[in-house]
mmCIF file of C-alpha atoms in Angstrom:
data_model
loop_
_atom_site.group_PDB
_atom_site.id
_atom_site.type_symbol
_atom_site.label_atom_id
_atom_site.label_comp_id
_atom_site.label_asym_id
_atom_site.label_seq_id
_atom_site.Cartn_x
_atom_site.Cartn_y
_atom_site.Cartn_z
ATOM 1 C CA MET J 1 74.112 130.345 105.032
ATOM 2 C CA TYR J 2 76.584 131.006 102.246
ATOM 3 C CA THR J 3 76.632 133.887 99.796
ATOM 4 C CA GLU J 4 77.401 132.832 96.223
ATOM 5 C CA ILE J 5 79.572 135.073 94.059
ATOM 6 C CA HIS J 6 79.670 134.378 90.326
ATOM 7 C CA ASP J 7 81.298 137.466 88.804
ATOM 8 C CA LEU J 8 84.041 139.966 89.558
ATOM 9 C CA ASP J 9 81.643 142.897 90.048
ATOM 10 C CA GLN J 10 79.871 140.953 92.809
ATOM 11 C CA PHE J 11 83.260 140.014 94.265
ATOM 12 C CA ARG J 12 84.488 143.629 94.392
ATOM 13 C CA ALA J 13 81.198 144.911 95.819
ATOM 14 C CA HIS J 14 81.152 142.251 98.525
ATOM 15 C CA LEU J 15 84.741 142.945 99.575
ATOM 16 C CA ASP J 16 84.234 146.725 99.493
ATOM 17 C CA ALA J 17 81.172 146.429 101.727
ATOM 18 C CA ARG J 18 82.412 143.800 104.193
ATOM 19 C CA HIS J 19 86.217 143.411 103.891
ATOM 20 C CA SER J 20 85.509 139.738 104.466
ATOM 21 C CA LEU J 21 84.782 136.640 102.419
ATOM 22 C CA GLN J 22 83.678 134.533 105.365
ATOM 23 C CA ASN J 23 80.873 132.147 104.415
ATOM 24 C CA VAL J 24 81.168 133.033 100.737
ATOM 25 C CA VAL J 25 81.364 130.633 97.788
ATOM 26 C CA CYS J 26 83.295 132.057 94.819
ATOM 27 C CA GLN J 27 82.729 130.204 91.551
ATOM 28 C CA ASN J 28 84.858 130.337 88.381
ATOM 29 C CA LEU J 29 86.510 133.681 89.089
ATOM 30 C CA ASP J 30 89.919 134.837 87.903
ATOM 31 C CA LEU J 31 91.258 136.252 91.174
ATOM 32 C CA ARG J 32 94.938 136.441 90.230
ATOM 33 C CA THR J 33 94.901 140.262 90.288
ATOM 34 C CA PHE J 34 93.277 140.316 93.741
ATOM 35 C CA SER J 35 96.105 138.723 95.729
ATOM 36 C CA ALA J 36 96.620 141.725 98.030
ATOM 37 C CA LEU J 37 92.892 141.930 98.797
ATOM 38 C CA LEU J 38 92.706 138.200 99.441
ATOM 39 C CA ARG J 39 95.664 138.399 101.830
ATOM 40 C CA ALA J 40 93.911 141.158 103.792
ATOM 41 C CA ALA J 41 90.403 139.667 103.807
ATOM 42 C CA ALA J 42 88.980 137.302 106.392
ATOM 43 C CA VAL J 43 88.557 133.994 104.544
ATOM 44 C CA GLU J 44 87.582 131.469 107.211
ATOM 45 C CA GLY J 45 84.807 129.360 105.734
ATOM 46 C CA THR J 46 85.312 130.703 102.211
ATOM 47 C CA ILE J 47 84.978 128.170 99.405
ATOM 48 C CA PHE J 48 86.724 128.788 96.083
ATOM 49 C CA LEU J 49 85.303 126.567 93.313
ATOM 50 C CA GLY J 50 87.390 126.513 90.151
ATOM 51 C CA CYS J 51 88.845 129.974 90.728
ATOM 52 C CA ASN J 52 92.198 131.060 89.316
ATOM 53 C CA ILE J 53 94.245 132.189 92.312
ATOM 54 C CA ASP J 54 97.890 133.246 92.390
ATOM 55 C CA GLY J 55 99.851 130.217 93.559
ATOM 56 C CA SER J 56 101.842 132.315 96.021
ATOM 57 C CA ILE J 57 98.793 132.805 98.265
ATOM 58 C CA LEU J 58 97.131 129.376 98.084
ATOM 59 C CA ALA J 59 98.784 128.057 101.245
ATOM 60 C CA ASP J 60 97.979 131.269 103.120
ATOM 61 C CA LEU J 61 94.298 131.088 102.174
ATOM 62 C CA SER J 62 94.113 127.438 103.169
ATOM 63 C CA ASP J 63 95.928 128.077 106.462
ATOM 64 C CA ARG J 64 93.375 130.775 107.288
ATOM 65 C CA GLY J 65 90.411 128.461 106.754
ATOM 66 C CA ALA J 66 89.521 128.735 103.069
ATOM 67 C CA VAL J 67 88.713 125.619 101.063
ATOM 68 C CA ILE J 68 90.017 125.598 97.493
ATOM 69 C CA PHE J 69 88.704 123.298 94.774
ATOM 70 C CA PRO J 70 90.966 123.761 91.740
ATOM 71 C CA ALA J 71 89.784 124.259 88.190
ATOM 72 C CA LEU J 72 89.664 120.999 86.237
ATOM 73 C CA PRO J 73 90.516 122.063 82.682
ATOM 74 C CA ALA J 74 90.867 118.533 81.274
ATOM 75 C CA LEU J 75 87.151 117.821 81.698
ATOM 76 C CA PRO J 76 84.820 118.457 78.759
ATOM 77 C CA TYR J 77 82.391 120.223 81.122
ATOM 78 C CA GLN J 78 82.647 122.817 83.878
ATOM 79 C CA PRO J 79 81.755 121.155 87.206
ATOM 80 C CA TYR J 80 81.602 124.461 89.110
ATOM 81 C CA ARG J 81 79.151 126.298 86.852
ATOM 82 C CA ALA J 82 76.625 128.512 88.586
ATOM 83 C CA GLY J 83 73.808 127.060 86.475
ATOM 84 C CA LEU J 84 72.903 124.250 84.146
ATOM 85 C CA TYR J 85 74.022 124.187 80.530
ATOM 86 C CA THR J 86 71.384 125.441 78.110
ATOM 87 C CA PRO J 87 70.164 123.195 75.291
ATOM 88 C CA GLN J 88 71.848 125.603 72.865
ATOM 89 C CA GLU J 89 75.209 125.186 74.616
ATOM 90 C CA LEU J 90 74.890 121.412 74.726
ATOM 91 C CA LEU J 91 73.931 121.098 71.064
ATOM 92 C CA GLN J 92 76.202 123.761 69.550
ATOM 93 C CA GLY J 93 77.951 122.282 66.516
ATOM 94 C CA PHE J 94 75.173 119.820 65.700
ATOM 95 C CA VAL J 95 74.644 119.344 61.969
ATOM 96 C CA ALA J 96 71.240 117.944 61.020
ATOM 97 C CA GLY J 97 71.532 115.083 58.577
ATOM 98 C CA LYS J 98 75.117 114.274 59.553
ATOM 99 C CA GLY J 99 74.775 110.848 61.163
ATOM 100 C CA ASP J 100 77.370 111.130 63.922
ATOM 101 C CA SER J 101 77.105 114.886 64.470
ATOM 102 C CA TYR J 102 75.424 114.640 67.862
ATOM 103 C CA PHE J 103 78.150 112.476 69.385
ATOM 104 C CA ALA J 104 81.087 113.879 67.409
ATOM 105 C CA ASP J 105 80.388 117.614 67.253
ATOM 106 C CA THR J 106 78.467 118.694 70.363
ATOM 107 C CA LEU J 107 79.354 119.413 73.968
ATOM 108 C CA ASP J 108 76.653 116.981 75.045
ATOM 109 C CA GLY J 109 78.331 114.269 72.976
ATOM 110 C CA ALA J 110 81.745 115.086 74.464
ATOM 111 C CA ILE J 111 80.335 114.884 77.992
ATOM 112 C CA TYR J 112 78.671 111.562 77.206
ATOM 113 C CA ARG J 113 81.896 110.133 75.719
ATOM 114 C CA HIS J 114 83.766 111.218 78.854
ATOM 115 C CA TYR J 115 81.148 109.550 81.041
ATOM 116 C CA ILE J 116 81.320 106.288 79.064
ATOM 117 C CA ARG J 117 85.122 106.291 79.169
ATOM 118 C CA TYR J 118 85.427 106.835 82.919
ATOM 119 C CA ARG J 119 82.279 105.249 84.392
ATOM 120 C CA GLN J 120 83.993 101.887 84.716
ATOM 121 C CA THR J 121 86.979 103.161 86.683
ATOM 122 C CA LYS J 122 88.873 100.069 87.823
ATOM 123 C CA HIS J 123 89.670 101.421 91.263
ATOM 124 C CA ARG J 124 86.344 103.053 92.089
ATOM 125 C CA HIS J 125 85.444 100.369 94.652
ATOM 126 C CA HIS J 126 88.739 101.054 96.443
ATOM 127 C CA TYR J 127 87.632 104.624 97.229
ATOM 128 C CA TRP J 128 84.264 103.505 98.561
ATOM 129 C CA LYS J 129 85.978 101.367 101.202
ATOM 130 C CA ARG J 130 87.775 104.322 102.754
#
C-alpha cells in the first residue's frame, strides 16, 4: 500500500514522523530545497510523479530504489494531477457566442487539439511490438 503526498506540508510531516519515504508516491511537488533531506531519507519504493528535484541528486535517488517520472511541461494538461480537472478549469476562457471559443480558448479545447494531433503517431505500432 502506498501513501500519496500531494503538498509540501504533508511531505514535511511524513518525513518528520518517519524519516523515510518508502512506499510513498509524491505528486507535483517542488522538492529542490529538500535535497539534504532526500539524501538522508530511505527512498526504496518511492515514486516521484512530476516533482521538481535538484538534478544533482537524481542518480542517487534512482540508485537507492526511487522511481522518478519527470514533469512534462510541453503537454497542455498535467498527467500527474492528484484529481480530475473541474468543469470550471476545463472551460476557463470560454466566451459564449464566439463560435470557436470552446476549441480556441479553453483548456479542454487545447487538450482535444493535442489528442487529435498525436493520436495517429506513425510509430505507435512499433512500441506495441516490444
